[in-house]
């Protein structure tokens, strides 16, 4: 089974564009949202410098998780995705990639939870629907 990773955040960017197309995670589009940072920044609670630092930390964590998953280090990737989700709990791409990591570890029930949460965050997240279908198939749940 080939897993197609989806893009994540780029430092200093905010959402507002169309949802990113599926591609390798290392090629993140400028339009990808940074929800945890954006939410605080729009309320004026975080300086630009602090927001940029958080965005850089998030981008580094996302890239590390992708590298681990691509390298087949699924247990380490699982820990890395947890770190990403702690930094940006509303980032659907992180939920999707966590789901694919869990599928790689043979945990389709747990993966289903993350694919569903990605769909709740962004209903048109195609990779979340695809991952959910894979998880349901592994669970022999053809009705969903």
PDB file of C-alpha atoms in Angstrom:
ATOM      1  CA  UNK A   1       0.000   0.000   0.000  1.00  0.00           C
ATOM      2  CA  UNK A   2       1.463   3.341  -1.029  1.00  0.00           C
ATOM      3  CA  UNK A   3       0.780   6.173   1.373  1.00  0.00           C
ATOM      4  CA  UNK A   4       0.501   9.642  -0.105  1.00  0.00           C
ATOM      5  CA  UNK A   5       1.314  12.324   2.425  1.00  0.00           C
ATOM      6  CA  UNK A   6      -0.354  15.686   2.295  1.00  0.00           C
ATOM      7  CA  UNK A   7       1.133  19.134   2.711  1.00  0.00           C
ATOM      8  CA  UNK A   8       1.533  20.920   6.001  1.00  0.00           C
ATOM      9  CA  UNK A   9       2.229  24.444   7.203  1.00  0.00           C
ATOM     10  CA  UNK A  10       4.875  26.857   5.932  1.00  0.00           C
ATOM     11  CA  UNK A  11       6.366  29.304   8.450  1.00  0.00           C
ATOM     12  CA  UNK A  12       4.692  32.714   8.533  1.00  0.00           C
ATOM     13  CA  UNK A  13       1.661  31.785   6.436  1.00  0.00           C
ATOM     14  CA  UNK A  14      -2.004  31.809   7.226  1.00  0.00           C
ATOM     15  CA  UNK A  15      -4.949  30.036   5.612  1.00  0.00           C
ATOM     16  CA  UNK A  16      -7.413  31.568   3.253  1.00  0.00           C
ATOM     17  CA  UNK A  17      -6.564  29.874  -0.009  1.00  0.00           C
ATOM     18  CA  UNK A  18      -8.081  26.767  -1.499  1.00  0.00           C
ATOM     19  CA  UNK A  19      -7.288  23.465   0.207  1.00  0.00           C
ATOM     20  CA  UNK A  20      -3.905  22.090  -0.849  1.00  0.00           C
ATOM     21  CA  UNK A  21      -3.715  19.313  -3.421  1.00  0.00           C
ATOM     22  CA  UNK A  22      -2.279  15.967  -2.399  1.00  0.00           C
ATOM     23  CA  UNK A  23       1.466  15.861  -2.871  1.00  0.00           C
ATOM     24  CA  UNK A  24       4.541  14.953  -0.952  1.00  0.00           C
ATOM     25  CA  UNK A  25       4.547  16.596   2.435  1.00  0.00           C
ATOM     26  CA  UNK A  26       7.941  18.200   1.951  1.00  0.00           C
ATOM     27  CA  UNK A  27       6.491  20.521  -0.716  1.00  0.00           C
ATOM     28  CA  UNK A  28       4.136  22.578   1.408  1.00  0.00           C
ATOM     29  CA  UNK A  29       2.065  25.255  -0.359  1.00  0.00           C
ATOM     30  CA  UNK A  30       1.960  28.810   0.964  1.00  0.00           C
ATOM     31  CA  UNK A  31      -1.816  28.581   1.378  1.00  0.00           C
ATOM     32  CA  UNK A  32      -1.672  25.866   4.051  1.00  0.00           C
ATOM     33  CA  UNK A  33      -3.115  27.099   7.368  1.00  0.00           C
ATOM     34  CA  UNK A  34      -1.339  27.268  10.701  1.00  0.00           C
ATOM     35  CA  UNK A  35      -4.439  27.111  12.929  1.00  0.00           C
ATOM     36  CA  UNK A  36      -2.970  27.195  16.431  1.00  0.00           C
ATOM     37  CA  UNK A  37      -0.796  30.165  15.538  1.00  0.00           C
ATOM     38  CA  UNK A  38      -3.414  31.929  13.459  1.00  0.00           C
ATOM     39  CA  UNK A  39      -6.104  31.738  16.143  1.00  0.00           C
ATOM     40  CA  UNK A  40      -3.941  33.448  18.774  1.00  0.00           C
ATOM     41  CA  UNK A  41      -2.515  35.972  16.334  1.00  0.00           C
ATOM     42  CA  UNK A  42      -5.901  37.164  15.146  1.00  0.00           C
ATOM     43  CA  UNK A  43      -6.780  38.028  18.731  1.00  0.00           C
ATOM     44  CA  UNK A  44      -3.591  40.088  19.073  1.00  0.00           C
ATOM     45  CA  UNK A  45      -2.276  37.914  21.902  1.00  0.00           C
ATOM     46  CA  UNK A  46       0.997  36.952  20.248  1.00  0.00           C
ATOM     47  CA  UNK A  47       3.647  39.188  18.716  1.00  0.00           C
ATOM     48  CA  UNK A  48       4.707  38.661  15.120  1.00  0.00           C
ATOM     49  CA  UNK A  49       8.099  37.433  16.311  1.00  0.00           C
ATOM     50  CA  UNK A  50       6.560  34.874  18.674  1.00  0.00           C
ATOM     51  CA  UNK A  51       4.048  33.751  16.042  1.00  0.00           C
ATOM     52  CA  UNK A  52       6.861  33.263  13.516  1.00  0.00           C
ATOM     53  CA  UNK A  53       8.869  31.248  16.047  1.00  0.00           C
ATOM     54  CA  UNK A  54       5.909  28.947  16.691  1.00  0.00           C
ATOM     55  CA  UNK A  55       5.303  28.579  12.952  1.00  0.00           C
ATOM     56  CA  UNK A  56       8.962  27.629  12.395  1.00  0.00           C
ATOM     57  CA  UNK A  57       8.808  25.104  15.237  1.00  0.00           C
ATOM     58  CA  UNK A  58       5.620  23.637  13.763  1.00  0.00           C
ATOM     59  CA  UNK A  59       7.147  23.388  10.280  1.00  0.00           C
ATOM     60  CA  UNK A  60      10.260  21.652  11.667  1.00  0.00           C
ATOM     61  CA  UNK A  61       8.134  19.195  13.657  1.00  0.00           C
ATOM     62  CA  UNK A  62       5.937  18.484  10.621  1.00  0.00           C
ATOM     63  CA  UNK A  63       8.965  17.894   8.374  1.00  0.00           C
ATOM     64  CA  UNK A  64      10.570  15.610  10.961  1.00  0.00           C
ATOM     65  CA  UNK A  65       7.396  13.530  11.227  1.00  0.00           C
ATOM     66  CA  UNK A  66       7.226  13.227   7.435  1.00  0.00           C
ATOM     67  CA  UNK A  67      10.881  12.145   7.219  1.00  0.00           C
ATOM     68  CA  UNK A  68      10.335   9.498   9.882  1.00  0.00           C
ATOM     69  CA  UNK A  69       7.223   8.161   8.175  1.00  0.00           C
ATOM     70  CA  UNK A  70       8.923   8.122   4.763  1.00  0.00           C
ATOM     71  CA  UNK A  71      11.869   6.330   6.358  1.00  0.00           C
ATOM     72  CA  UNK A  72       9.617   3.585   7.692  1.00  0.00           C
ATOM     73  CA  UNK A  73      10.229   4.588  11.309  1.00  0.00           C
ATOM     74  CA  UNK A  74       6.546   4.403  12.147  1.00  0.00           C
ATOM     75  CA  UNK A  75       6.806   4.305  15.944  1.00  0.00           C
ATOM     76  CA  UNK A  76       9.048   7.367  15.935  1.00  0.00           C
ATOM     77  CA  UNK A  77       6.725   9.039  13.416  1.00  0.00           C
ATOM     78  CA  UNK A  78       3.794   8.425  15.756  1.00  0.00           C
ATOM     79  CA  UNK A  79       5.576  10.348  18.513  1.00  0.00           C
ATOM     80  CA  UNK A  80       6.490  13.113  16.063  1.00  0.00           C
ATOM     81  CA  UNK A  81       2.882  13.479  14.853  1.00  0.00           C
ATOM     82  CA  UNK A  82       1.746  13.793  18.477  1.00  0.00           C
ATOM     83  CA  UNK A  83       4.160  16.708  18.834  1.00  0.00           C
ATOM     84  CA  UNK A  84       2.772  18.325  15.673  1.00  0.00           C
ATOM     85  CA  UNK A  85      -0.790  17.881  16.913  1.00  0.00           C
ATOM     86  CA  UNK A  86       0.132  19.439  20.244  1.00  0.00           C
ATOM     87  CA  UNK A  87       1.437  22.510  18.383  1.00  0.00           C
ATOM     88  CA  UNK A  88      -1.479  22.653  15.916  1.00  0.00           C
ATOM     89  CA  UNK A  89      -4.459  20.562  17.050  1.00  0.00           C
ATOM     90  CA  UNK A  90      -6.682  21.953  14.279  1.00  0.00           C
ATOM     91  CA  UNK A  91      -4.347  21.109  11.386  1.00  0.00           C
ATOM     92  CA  UNK A  92      -6.222  18.498   9.306  1.00  0.00           C
ATOM     93  CA  UNK A  93      -3.048  17.448   7.471  1.00  0.00           C
ATOM     94  CA  UNK A  94      -1.505  16.360  10.764  1.00  0.00           C
ATOM     95  CA  UNK A  95      -4.606  14.322  11.633  1.00  0.00           C
ATOM     96  CA  UNK A  96      -4.502  12.616   8.229  1.00  0.00           C
ATOM     97  CA  UNK A  97      -0.815  11.792   8.455  1.00  0.00           C
ATOM     98  CA  UNK A  98      -1.289  10.500  12.000  1.00  0.00           C
ATOM     99  CA  UNK A  99      -4.019   8.261  10.601  1.00  0.00           C
ATOM    100  CA  UNK A 100      -1.720   6.903   7.894  1.00  0.00           C
ATOM    101  CA  UNK A 101       1.003   6.328  10.483  1.00  0.00           C
ATOM    102  CA  UNK A 102      -1.434   4.346  12.615  1.00  0.00           C
ATOM    103  CA  UNK A 103      -2.492   2.309   9.571  1.00  0.00           C
ATOM    104  CA  UNK A 104       1.183   1.508   8.959  1.00  0.00           C
ATOM    105  CA  UNK A 105       1.376   0.252  12.535  1.00  0.00           C
ATOM    106  CA  UNK A 106      -1.647  -2.018  12.023  1.00  0.00           C
ATOM    107  CA  UNK A 107      -3.995   0.122  14.120  1.00  0.00           C
ATOM    108  CA  UNK A 108      -6.973   0.823  11.815  1.00  0.00           C
ATOM    109  CA  UNK A 109      -9.418   1.589  14.646  1.00  0.00           C
ATOM    110  CA  UNK A 110      -7.161   4.335  15.999  1.00  0.00           C
ATOM    111  CA  UNK A 111      -6.483   5.556  12.459  1.00  0.00           C
ATOM    112  CA  UNK A 112     -10.217   5.861  11.851  1.00  0.00           C
ATOM    113  CA  UNK A 113     -10.497   8.339  14.724  1.00  0.00           C
ATOM    114  CA  UNK A 114      -7.855  10.611  13.189  1.00  0.00           C
ATOM    115  CA  UNK A 115      -9.304  10.410   9.676  1.00  0.00           C
ATOM    116  CA  UNK A 116     -12.725  11.327  11.082  1.00  0.00           C
ATOM    117  CA  UNK A 117     -11.272  14.265  13.006  1.00  0.00           C
ATOM    118  CA  UNK A 118      -9.541  15.512   9.845  1.00  0.00           C
ATOM    119  CA  UNK A 119     -12.879  15.353   8.020  1.00  0.00           C
ATOM    120  CA  UNK A 120     -14.534  17.296  10.847  1.00  0.00           C
ATOM    121  CA  UNK A 121     -11.844  19.971  10.534  1.00  0.00           C
ATOM    122  CA  UNK A 122     -12.011  20.134   6.736  1.00  0.00           C
ATOM    123  CA  UNK A 123     -14.806  18.188   5.054  1.00  0.00           C
ATOM    124  CA  UNK A 124     -13.194  18.380   1.617  1.00  0.00           C
ATOM    125  CA  UNK A 125      -9.927  16.794   2.778  1.00  0.00           C
ATOM    126  CA  UNK A 126      -9.769  14.033   0.132  1.00  0.00           C
ATOM    127  CA  UNK A 127      -6.888  12.116   1.728  1.00  0.00           C
ATOM    128  CA  UNK A 128      -8.864  11.885   4.974  1.00  0.00           C
ATOM    129  CA  UNK A 129     -11.751  10.244   3.119  1.00  0.00           C
ATOM    130  CA  UNK A 130      -9.343   7.897   1.351  1.00  0.00           C
ATOM    131  CA  UNK A 131      -7.612   6.984   4.610  1.00  0.00           C
ATOM    132  CA  UNK A 132     -10.958   6.438   6.312  1.00  0.00           C
ATOM    133  CA  UNK A 133     -11.955   4.055   3.510  1.00  0.00           C
ATOM    134  CA  UNK A 134      -8.695   2.121   3.974  1.00  0.00           C
ATOM    135  CA  UNK A 135      -9.216   1.926   7.744  1.00  0.00           C
ATOM    136  CA  UNK A 136     -12.832   0.791   7.387  1.00  0.00           C
ATOM    137  CA  UNK A 137     -11.779  -1.828   4.835  1.00  0.00           C
ATOM    138  CA  UNK A 138      -9.157  -3.186   7.242  1.00  0.00           C
ATOM    139  CA  UNK A 139     -11.840  -3.303   9.934  1.00  0.00           C
ATOM    140  CA  UNK A 140     -14.196  -5.129   7.530  1.00  0.00           C
ATOM    141  CA  UNK A 141     -16.698  -2.314   8.056  1.00  0.00           C
ATOM    142  CA  UNK A 142     -18.143  -1.865   4.578  1.00  0.00           C
ATOM    143  CA  UNK A 143     -21.092   0.197   5.803  1.00  0.00           C
ATOM    144  CA  UNK A 144     -18.935   2.868   7.490  1.00  0.00           C
TER     145      UNK A 144
END
